[in-house]
PDB file of C-alpha atoms in Angstrom:
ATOM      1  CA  UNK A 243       5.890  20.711  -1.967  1.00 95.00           C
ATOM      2  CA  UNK A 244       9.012  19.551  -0.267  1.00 98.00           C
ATOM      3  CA  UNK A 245       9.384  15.836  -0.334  1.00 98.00           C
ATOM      4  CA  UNK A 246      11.493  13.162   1.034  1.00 98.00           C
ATOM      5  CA  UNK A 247      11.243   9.806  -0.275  1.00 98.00           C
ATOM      6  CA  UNK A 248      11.431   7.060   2.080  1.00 98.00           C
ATOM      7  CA  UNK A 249      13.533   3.671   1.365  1.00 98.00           C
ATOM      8  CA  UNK A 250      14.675   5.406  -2.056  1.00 98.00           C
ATOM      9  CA  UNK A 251      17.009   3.063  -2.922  1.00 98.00           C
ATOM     10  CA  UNK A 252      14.664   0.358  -3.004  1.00 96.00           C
ATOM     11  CA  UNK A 253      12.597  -0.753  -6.207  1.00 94.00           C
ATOM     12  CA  UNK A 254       9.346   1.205  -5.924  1.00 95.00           C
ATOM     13  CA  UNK A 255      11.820   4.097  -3.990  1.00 97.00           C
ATOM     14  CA  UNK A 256      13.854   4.281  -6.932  1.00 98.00           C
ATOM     15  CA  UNK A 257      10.179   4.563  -9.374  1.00 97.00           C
ATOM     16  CA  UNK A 258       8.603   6.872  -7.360  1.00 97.00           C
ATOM     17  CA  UNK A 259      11.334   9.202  -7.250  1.00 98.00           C
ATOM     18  CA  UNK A 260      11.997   9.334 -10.758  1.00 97.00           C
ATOM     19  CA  UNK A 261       8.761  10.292 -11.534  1.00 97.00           C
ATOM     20  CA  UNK A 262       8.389  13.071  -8.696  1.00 98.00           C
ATOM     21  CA  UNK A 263      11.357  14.870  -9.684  1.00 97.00           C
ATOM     22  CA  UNK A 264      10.325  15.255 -13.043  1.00 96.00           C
ATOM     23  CA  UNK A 265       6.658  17.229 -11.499  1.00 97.00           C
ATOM     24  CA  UNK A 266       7.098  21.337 -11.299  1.00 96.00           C
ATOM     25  CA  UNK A 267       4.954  21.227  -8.069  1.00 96.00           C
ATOM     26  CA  UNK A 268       6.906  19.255  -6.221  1.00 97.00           C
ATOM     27  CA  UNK A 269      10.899  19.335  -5.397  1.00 98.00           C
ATOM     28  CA  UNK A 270      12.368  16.279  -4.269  1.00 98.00           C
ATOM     29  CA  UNK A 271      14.871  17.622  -1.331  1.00 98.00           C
ATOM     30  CA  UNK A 272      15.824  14.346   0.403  1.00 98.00           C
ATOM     31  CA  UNK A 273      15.901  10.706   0.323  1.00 98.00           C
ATOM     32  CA  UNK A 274      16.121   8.030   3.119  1.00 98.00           C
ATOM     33  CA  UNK A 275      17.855   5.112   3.332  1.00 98.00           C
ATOM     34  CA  UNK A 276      20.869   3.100   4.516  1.00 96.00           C
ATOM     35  CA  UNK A 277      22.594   2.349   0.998  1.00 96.00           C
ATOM     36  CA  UNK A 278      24.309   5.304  -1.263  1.00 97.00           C
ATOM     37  CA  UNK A 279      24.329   7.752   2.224  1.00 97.00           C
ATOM     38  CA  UNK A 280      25.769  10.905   0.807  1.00 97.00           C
ATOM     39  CA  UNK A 281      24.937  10.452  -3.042  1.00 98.00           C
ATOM     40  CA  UNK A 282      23.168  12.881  -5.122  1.00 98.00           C
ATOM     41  CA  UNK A 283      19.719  11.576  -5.619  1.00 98.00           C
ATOM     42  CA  UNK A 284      19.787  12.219  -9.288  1.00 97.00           C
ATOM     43  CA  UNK A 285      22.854  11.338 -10.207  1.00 97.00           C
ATOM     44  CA  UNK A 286      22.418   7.710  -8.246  1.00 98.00           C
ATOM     45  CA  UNK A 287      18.711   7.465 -10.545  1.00 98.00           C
ATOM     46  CA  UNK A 288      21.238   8.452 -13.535  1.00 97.00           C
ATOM     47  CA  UNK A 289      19.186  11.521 -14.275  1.00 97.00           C
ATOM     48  CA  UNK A 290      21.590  14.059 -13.485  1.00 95.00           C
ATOM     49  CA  UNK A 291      22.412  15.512  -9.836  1.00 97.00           C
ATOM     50  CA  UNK A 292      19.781  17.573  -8.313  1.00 96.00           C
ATOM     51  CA  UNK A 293      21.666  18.940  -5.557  1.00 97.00           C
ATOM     52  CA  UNK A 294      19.201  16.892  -3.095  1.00 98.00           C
ATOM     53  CA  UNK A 295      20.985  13.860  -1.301  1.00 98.00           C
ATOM     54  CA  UNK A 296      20.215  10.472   0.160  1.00 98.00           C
ATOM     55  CA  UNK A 297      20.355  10.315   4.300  1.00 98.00           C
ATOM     56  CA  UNK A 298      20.136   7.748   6.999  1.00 97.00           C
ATOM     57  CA  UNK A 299      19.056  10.330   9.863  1.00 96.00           C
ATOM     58  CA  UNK A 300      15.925  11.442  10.858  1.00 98.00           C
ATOM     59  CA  UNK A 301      17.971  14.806  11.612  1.00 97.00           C
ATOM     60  CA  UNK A 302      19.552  15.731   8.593  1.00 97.00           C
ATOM     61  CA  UNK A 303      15.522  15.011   6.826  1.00 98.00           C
ATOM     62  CA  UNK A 304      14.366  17.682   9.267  1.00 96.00           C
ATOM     63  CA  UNK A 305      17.344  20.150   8.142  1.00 97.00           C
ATOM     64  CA  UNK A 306      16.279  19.751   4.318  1.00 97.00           C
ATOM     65  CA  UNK A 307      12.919  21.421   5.540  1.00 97.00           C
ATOM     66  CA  UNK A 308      10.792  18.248   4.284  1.00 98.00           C
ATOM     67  CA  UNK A 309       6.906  19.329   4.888  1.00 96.00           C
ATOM     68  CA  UNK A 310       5.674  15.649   3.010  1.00 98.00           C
ATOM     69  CA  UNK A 311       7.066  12.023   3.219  1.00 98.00           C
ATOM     70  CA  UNK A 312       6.688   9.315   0.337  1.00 98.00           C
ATOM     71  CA  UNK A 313       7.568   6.085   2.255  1.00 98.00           C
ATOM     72  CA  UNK A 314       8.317   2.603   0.695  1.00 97.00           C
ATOM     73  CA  UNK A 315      10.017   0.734   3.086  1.00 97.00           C
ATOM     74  CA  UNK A 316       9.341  -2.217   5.629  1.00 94.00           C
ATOM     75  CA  UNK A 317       6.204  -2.352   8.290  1.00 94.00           C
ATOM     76  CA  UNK A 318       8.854  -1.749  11.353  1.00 95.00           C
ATOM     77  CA  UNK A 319      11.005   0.972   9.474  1.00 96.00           C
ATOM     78  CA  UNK A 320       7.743   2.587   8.938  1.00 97.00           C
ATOM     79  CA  UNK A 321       6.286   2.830  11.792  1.00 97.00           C
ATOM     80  CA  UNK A 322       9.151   4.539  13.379  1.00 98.00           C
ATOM     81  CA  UNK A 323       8.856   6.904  10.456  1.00 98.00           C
ATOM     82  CA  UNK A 324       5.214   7.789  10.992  1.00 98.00           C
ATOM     83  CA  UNK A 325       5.985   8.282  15.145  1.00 97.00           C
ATOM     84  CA  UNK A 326       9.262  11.027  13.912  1.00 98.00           C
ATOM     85  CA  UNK A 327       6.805  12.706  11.543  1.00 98.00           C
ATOM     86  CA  UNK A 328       3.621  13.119  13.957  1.00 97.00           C
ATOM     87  CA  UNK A 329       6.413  14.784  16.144  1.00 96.00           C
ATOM     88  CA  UNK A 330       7.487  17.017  13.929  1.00 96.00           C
ATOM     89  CA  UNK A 331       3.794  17.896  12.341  1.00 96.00           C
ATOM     90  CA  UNK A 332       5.425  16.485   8.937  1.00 97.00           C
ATOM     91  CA  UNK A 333       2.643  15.098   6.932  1.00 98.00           C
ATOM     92  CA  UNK A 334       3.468  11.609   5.252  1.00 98.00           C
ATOM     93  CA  UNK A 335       1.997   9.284   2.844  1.00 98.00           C
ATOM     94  CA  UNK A 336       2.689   5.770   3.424  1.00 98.00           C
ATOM     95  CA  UNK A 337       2.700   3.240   0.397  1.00 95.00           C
ATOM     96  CA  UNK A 338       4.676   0.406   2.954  1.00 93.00           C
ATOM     97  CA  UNK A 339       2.406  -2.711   3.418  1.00 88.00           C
ATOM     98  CA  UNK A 340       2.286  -5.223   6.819  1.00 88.00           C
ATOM     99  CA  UNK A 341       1.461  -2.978   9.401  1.00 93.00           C
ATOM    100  CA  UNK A 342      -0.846  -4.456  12.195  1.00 92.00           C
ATOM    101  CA  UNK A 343      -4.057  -3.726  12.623  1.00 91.00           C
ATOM    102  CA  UNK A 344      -3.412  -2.430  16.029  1.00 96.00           C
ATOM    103  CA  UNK A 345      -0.681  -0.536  14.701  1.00 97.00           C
ATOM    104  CA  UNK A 346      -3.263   1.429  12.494  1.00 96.00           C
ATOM    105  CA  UNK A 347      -5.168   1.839  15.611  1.00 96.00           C
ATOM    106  CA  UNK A 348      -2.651   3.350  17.185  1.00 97.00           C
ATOM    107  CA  UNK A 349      -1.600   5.594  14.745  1.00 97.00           C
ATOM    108  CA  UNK A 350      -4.845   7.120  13.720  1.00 96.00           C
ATOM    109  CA  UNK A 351      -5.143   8.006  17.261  1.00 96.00           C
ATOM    110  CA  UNK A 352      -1.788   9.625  17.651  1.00 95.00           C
ATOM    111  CA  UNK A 353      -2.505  11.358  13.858  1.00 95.00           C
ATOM    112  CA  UNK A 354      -5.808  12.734  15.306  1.00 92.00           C
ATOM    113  CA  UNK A 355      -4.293  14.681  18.066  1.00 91.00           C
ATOM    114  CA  UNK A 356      -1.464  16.461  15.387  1.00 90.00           C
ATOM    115  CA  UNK A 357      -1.927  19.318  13.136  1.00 89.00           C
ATOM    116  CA  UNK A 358      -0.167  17.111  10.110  1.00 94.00           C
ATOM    117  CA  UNK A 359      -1.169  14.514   7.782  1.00 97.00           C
ATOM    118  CA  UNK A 360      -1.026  10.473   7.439  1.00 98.00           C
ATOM    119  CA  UNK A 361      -1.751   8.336   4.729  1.00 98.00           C
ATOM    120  CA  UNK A 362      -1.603   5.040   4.595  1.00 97.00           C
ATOM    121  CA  UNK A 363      -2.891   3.379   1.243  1.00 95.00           C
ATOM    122  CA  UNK A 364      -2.573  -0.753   0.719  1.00 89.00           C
ATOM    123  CA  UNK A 365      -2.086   0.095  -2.598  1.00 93.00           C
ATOM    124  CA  UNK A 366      -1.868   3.070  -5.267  1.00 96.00           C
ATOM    125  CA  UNK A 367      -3.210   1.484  -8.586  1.00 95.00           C
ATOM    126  CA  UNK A 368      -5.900   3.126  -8.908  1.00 96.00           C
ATOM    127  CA  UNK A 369      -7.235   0.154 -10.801  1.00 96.00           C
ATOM    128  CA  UNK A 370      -6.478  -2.048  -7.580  1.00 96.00           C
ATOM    129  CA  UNK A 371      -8.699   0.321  -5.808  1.00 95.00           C
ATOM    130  CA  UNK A 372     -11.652   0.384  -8.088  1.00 96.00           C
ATOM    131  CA  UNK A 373     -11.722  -3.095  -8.375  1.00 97.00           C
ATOM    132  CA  UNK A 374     -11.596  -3.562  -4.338  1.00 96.00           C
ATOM    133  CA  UNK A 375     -14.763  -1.481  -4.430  1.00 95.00           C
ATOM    134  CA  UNK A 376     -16.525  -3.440  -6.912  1.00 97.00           C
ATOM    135  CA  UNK A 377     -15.757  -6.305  -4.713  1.00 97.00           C
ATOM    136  CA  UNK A 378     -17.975  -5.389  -2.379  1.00 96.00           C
ATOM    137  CA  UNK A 379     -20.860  -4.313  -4.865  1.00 96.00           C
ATOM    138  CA  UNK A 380     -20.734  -8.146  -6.851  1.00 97.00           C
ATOM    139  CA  UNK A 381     -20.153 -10.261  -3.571  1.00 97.00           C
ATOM    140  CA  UNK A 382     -23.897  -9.302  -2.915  1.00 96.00           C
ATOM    141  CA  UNK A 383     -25.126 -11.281  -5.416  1.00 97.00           C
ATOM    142  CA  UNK A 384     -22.994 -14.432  -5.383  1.00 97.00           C
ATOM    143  CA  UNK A 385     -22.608 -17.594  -3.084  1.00 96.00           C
ATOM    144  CA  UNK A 386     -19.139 -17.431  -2.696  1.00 97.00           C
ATOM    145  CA  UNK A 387     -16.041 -15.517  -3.402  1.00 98.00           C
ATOM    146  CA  UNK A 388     -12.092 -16.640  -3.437  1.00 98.00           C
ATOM    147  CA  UNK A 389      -9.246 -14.465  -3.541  1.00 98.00           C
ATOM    148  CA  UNK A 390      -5.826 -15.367  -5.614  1.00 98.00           C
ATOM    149  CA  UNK A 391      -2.853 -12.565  -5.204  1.00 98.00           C
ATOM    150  CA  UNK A 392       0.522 -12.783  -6.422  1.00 98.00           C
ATOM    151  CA  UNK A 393       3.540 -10.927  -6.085  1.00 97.00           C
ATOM    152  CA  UNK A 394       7.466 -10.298  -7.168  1.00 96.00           C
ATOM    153  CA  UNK A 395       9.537 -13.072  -4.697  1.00 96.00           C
ATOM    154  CA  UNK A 396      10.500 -10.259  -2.500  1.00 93.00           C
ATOM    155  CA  UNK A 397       7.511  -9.062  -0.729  1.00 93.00           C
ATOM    156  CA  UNK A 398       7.560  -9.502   2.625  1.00 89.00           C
ATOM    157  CA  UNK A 399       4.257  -9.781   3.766  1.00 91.00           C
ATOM    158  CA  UNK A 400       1.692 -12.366   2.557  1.00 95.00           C
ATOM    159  CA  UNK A 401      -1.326 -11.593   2.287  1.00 96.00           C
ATOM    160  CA  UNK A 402      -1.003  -8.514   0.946  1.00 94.00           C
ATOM    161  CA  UNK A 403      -2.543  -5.860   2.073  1.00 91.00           C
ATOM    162  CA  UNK A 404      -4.874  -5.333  -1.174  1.00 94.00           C
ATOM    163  CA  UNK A 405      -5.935  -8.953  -0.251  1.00 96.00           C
ATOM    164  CA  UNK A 406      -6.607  -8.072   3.175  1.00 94.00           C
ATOM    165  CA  UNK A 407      -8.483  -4.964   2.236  1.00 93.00           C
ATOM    166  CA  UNK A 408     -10.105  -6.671  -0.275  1.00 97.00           C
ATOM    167  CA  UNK A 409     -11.475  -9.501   2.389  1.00 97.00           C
ATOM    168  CA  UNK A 410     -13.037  -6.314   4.436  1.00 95.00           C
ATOM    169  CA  UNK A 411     -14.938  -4.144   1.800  1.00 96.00           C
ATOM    170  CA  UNK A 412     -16.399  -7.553   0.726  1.00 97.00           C
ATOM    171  CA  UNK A 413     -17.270  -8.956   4.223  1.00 97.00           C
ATOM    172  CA  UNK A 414     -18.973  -5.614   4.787  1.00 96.00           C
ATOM    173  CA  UNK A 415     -21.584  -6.801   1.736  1.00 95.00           C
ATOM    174  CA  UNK A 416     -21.601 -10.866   2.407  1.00 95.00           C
ATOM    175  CA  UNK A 417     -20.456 -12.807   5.057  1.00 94.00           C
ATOM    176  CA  UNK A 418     -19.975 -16.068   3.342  1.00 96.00           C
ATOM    177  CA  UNK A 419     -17.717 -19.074   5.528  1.00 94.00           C
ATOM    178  CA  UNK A 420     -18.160 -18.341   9.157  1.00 93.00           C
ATOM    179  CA  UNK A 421     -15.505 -21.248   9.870  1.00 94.00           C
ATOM    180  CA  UNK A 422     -12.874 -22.430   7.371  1.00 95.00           C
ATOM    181  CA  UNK A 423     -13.587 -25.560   6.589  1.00 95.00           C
ATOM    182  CA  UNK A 424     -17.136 -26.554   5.551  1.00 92.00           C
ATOM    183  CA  UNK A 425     -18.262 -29.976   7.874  1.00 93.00           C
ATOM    184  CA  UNK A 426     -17.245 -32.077   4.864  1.00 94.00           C
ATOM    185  CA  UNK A 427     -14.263 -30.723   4.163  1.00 94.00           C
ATOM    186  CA  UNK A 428     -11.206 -32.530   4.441  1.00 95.00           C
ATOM    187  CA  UNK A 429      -7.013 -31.244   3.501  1.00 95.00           C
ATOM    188  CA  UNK A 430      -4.667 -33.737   2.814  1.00 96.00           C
ATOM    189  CA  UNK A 431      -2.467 -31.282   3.111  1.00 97.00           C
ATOM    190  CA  UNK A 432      -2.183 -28.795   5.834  1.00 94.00           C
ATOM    191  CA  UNK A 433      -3.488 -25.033   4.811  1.00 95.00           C
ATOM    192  CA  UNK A 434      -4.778 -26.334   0.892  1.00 96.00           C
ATOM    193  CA  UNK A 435      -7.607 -23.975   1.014  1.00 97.00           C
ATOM    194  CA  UNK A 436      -5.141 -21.047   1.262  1.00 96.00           C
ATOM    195  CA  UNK A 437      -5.592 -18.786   4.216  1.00 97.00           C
ATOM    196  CA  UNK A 438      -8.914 -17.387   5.861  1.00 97.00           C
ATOM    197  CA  UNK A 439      -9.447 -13.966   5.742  1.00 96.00           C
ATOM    198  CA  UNK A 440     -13.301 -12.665   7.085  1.00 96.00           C
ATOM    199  CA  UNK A 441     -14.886 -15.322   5.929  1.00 96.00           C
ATOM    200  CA  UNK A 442     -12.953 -15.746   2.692  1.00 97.00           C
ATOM    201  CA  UNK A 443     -10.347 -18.166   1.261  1.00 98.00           C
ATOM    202  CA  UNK A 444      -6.733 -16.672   0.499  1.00 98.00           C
ATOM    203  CA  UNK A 445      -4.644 -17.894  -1.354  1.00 98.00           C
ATOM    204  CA  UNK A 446      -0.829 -16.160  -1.480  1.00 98.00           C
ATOM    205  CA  UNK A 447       1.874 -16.895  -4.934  1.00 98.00           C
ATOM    206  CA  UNK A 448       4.924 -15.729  -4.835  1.00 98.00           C
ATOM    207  CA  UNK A 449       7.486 -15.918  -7.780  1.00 98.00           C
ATOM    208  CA  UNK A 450      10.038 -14.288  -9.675  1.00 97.00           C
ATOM    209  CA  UNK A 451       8.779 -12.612 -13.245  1.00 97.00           C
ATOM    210  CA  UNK A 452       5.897 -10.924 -11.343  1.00 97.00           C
ATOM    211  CA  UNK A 453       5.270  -7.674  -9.854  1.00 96.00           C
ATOM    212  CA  UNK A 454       1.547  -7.296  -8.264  1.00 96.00           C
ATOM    213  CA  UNK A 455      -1.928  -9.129  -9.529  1.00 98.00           C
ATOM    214  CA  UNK A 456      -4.588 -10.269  -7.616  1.00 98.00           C
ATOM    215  CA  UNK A 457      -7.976 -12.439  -8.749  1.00 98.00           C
ATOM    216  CA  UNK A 458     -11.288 -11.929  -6.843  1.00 98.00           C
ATOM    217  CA  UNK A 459     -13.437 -15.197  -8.200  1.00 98.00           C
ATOM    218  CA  UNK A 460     -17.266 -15.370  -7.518  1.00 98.00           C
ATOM    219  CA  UNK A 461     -19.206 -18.422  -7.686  1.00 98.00           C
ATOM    220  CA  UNK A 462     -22.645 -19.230  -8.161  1.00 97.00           C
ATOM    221  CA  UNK A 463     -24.982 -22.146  -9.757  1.00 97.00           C
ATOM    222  CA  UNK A 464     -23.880 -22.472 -13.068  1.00 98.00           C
ATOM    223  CA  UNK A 465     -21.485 -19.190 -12.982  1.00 98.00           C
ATOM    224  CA  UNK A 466     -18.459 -17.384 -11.697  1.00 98.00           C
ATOM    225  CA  UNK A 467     -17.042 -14.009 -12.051  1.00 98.00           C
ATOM    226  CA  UNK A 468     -13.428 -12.974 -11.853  1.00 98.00           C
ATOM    227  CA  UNK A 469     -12.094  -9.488 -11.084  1.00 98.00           C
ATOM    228  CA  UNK A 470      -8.563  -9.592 -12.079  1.00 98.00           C
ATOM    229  CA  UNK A 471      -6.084  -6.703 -11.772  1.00 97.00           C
ATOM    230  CA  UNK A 472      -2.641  -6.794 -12.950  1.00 97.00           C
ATOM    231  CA  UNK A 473       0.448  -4.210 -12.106  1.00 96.00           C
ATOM    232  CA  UNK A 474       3.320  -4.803 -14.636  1.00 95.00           C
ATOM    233  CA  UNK A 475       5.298  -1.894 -13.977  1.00 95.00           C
ATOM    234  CA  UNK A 476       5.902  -0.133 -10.959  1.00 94.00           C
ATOM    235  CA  UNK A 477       4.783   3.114 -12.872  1.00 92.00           C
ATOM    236  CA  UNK A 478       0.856   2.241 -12.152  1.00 95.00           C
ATOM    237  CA  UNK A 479       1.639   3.218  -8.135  1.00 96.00           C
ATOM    238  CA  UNK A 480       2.318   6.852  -9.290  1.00 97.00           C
ATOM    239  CA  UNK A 481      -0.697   8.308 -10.576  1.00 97.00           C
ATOM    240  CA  UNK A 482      -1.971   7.274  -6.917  1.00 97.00           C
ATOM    241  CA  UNK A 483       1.127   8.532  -5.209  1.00 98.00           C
ATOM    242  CA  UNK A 484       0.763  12.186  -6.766  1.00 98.00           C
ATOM    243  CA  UNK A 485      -2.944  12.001  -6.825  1.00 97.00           C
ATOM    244  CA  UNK A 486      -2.666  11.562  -2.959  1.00 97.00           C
ATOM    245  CA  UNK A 487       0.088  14.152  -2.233  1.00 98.00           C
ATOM    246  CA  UNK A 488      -1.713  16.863  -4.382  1.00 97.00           C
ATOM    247  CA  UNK A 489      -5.136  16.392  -2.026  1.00 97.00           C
ATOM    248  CA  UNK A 490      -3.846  15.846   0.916  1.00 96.00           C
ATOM    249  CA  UNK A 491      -5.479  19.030   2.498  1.00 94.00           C
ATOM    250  CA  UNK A 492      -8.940  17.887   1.390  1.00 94.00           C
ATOM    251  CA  UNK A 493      -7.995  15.217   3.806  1.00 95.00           C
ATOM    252  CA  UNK A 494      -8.639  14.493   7.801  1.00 95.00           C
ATOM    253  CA  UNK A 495      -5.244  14.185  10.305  1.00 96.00           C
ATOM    254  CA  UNK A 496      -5.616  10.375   9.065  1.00 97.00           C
ATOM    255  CA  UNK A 497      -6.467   8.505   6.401  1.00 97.00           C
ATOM    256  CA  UNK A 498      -6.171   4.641   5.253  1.00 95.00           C
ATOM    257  CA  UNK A 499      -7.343   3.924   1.814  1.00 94.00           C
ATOM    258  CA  UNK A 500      -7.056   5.813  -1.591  1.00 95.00           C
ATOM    259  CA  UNK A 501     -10.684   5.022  -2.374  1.00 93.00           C
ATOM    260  CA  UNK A 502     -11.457   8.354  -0.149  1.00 93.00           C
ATOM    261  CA  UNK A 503      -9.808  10.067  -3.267  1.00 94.00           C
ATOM    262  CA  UNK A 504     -11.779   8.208  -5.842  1.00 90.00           C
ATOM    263  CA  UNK A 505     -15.637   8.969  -6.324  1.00 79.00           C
ATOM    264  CA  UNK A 506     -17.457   5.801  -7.254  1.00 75.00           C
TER     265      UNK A 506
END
């Protein structure tokens, strides 16, 4: 497997990377990005050169005869990524959070009509994806449900998209808050009760010294239940990252979700 890697010289470029060039099914041929054009991938990840290099041009990706795409980059990068590779039947598996719901629309669409591959997983902790699912099995049997994520300072996009995800599978069991404030309900101050996701509170923390956790809290009389995941090291995105690129012909033109990997 031929693979370029997408925003490489970014945090969770630089992890993924590392850990796909050490795999003997898959050769790391390219990287994208604006910073360290020209560079030897391994020697700028300090793992000695590999004779594959870091480009900012669509064009010089297609001349390394890439046949996959890793991409960790930004929601508008990306989606100018995913257009290039439908073009050029290139399949690509997107880890890049914030893209609009229309957006997905759109794409899935466009993917359906190729002979390539897309997709696009909210998030590649496997744990983060069981405990999504389970979300949706426990909200049937409780009153209420709040969700707490935080992330690293950096992230872009708020809520994530495991939150938002998260909101779906369990509004697909239990619609709980069909408005966002009860009728007794009063903030003193302006968006308190966090955000308001189908039918469920969210709330969004961002600070330095973390990486990716998120809380799903049920309530009930005399009870609650928390489903807490936490992601202290990049590392836990790879086992999803390979698990997707060595199954992605079991898989449909498009895909969103790496739950249609995991049998529950």
């Amino acid at each position: 497997m031929r693979v370029a890697v997408f925003g490489i010289c970014g945090k969770m470029g630089q992890a993924m990377a590392r850990e796909l060039i050490r795999e003997k099914d898959v050769q790391v041929v390219a990287g994208f990005d604006n910073l360290h054009t020209g560079q030897d991938i391994g020697t700028f990840l300090n793992m000695g050169p590999t004779g594959a290099r870091i480009y900012d041009s669509y064009e010089k990706i297609k001349q390394a005869s890439v046949d996959t795409i890793v991409d960790f980059t930004r929601a508008d990068i990306c989606l100018q990524t995913i257009s290039w590779a439908i073009d050029n039947s290139i399949n690509i598996v997107v880890g890049t959070t914030g893209i609009k719901k229309s957006d997905l629309e759109s794409i899935k669409k466009r993917a359906s009509r190729t002979d390539c591959k897309v997709l696009i997983a909210p998030n590649f902790s496997i744990g983060a994806v069981i405990m999504v699912k389970l979300s949706g099995l426990i909200a049937r049997y409780f009153d209420n449900c709040e969700i707490i994520e935080m992330h690293h300072d950096k992230k872009q996009d708020a809520p994530s998209g495991t939150a938002i995800s998260t909101s779906e599978v369990i509004a697909d069991s239990m619609k709980f808050n069909h408005q966002r404030l009860k009728d007794f309900e009063a903030e003193t101050v302006e968006s308190s009760r966090g955000g308001f996701i189908n039918g469920i509170h969210t709330h969004s923390i961002r600070l330095p010294g973390l990486l990716a956790h998120q809380k799903v809290m049920f309530g009930a009389k005399g009870q609650t239940f928390t489903l807490s995941h936490d992601s202290i090291d990049r590392a836990a995105f790879y086992p999803g990252v390979i698990m997707a690129l060595r199954n992605l012909d079991k898989l449909g033109n498009y895909t969103y979700g790496l739950d249609k990997l995991i049998q529950f």
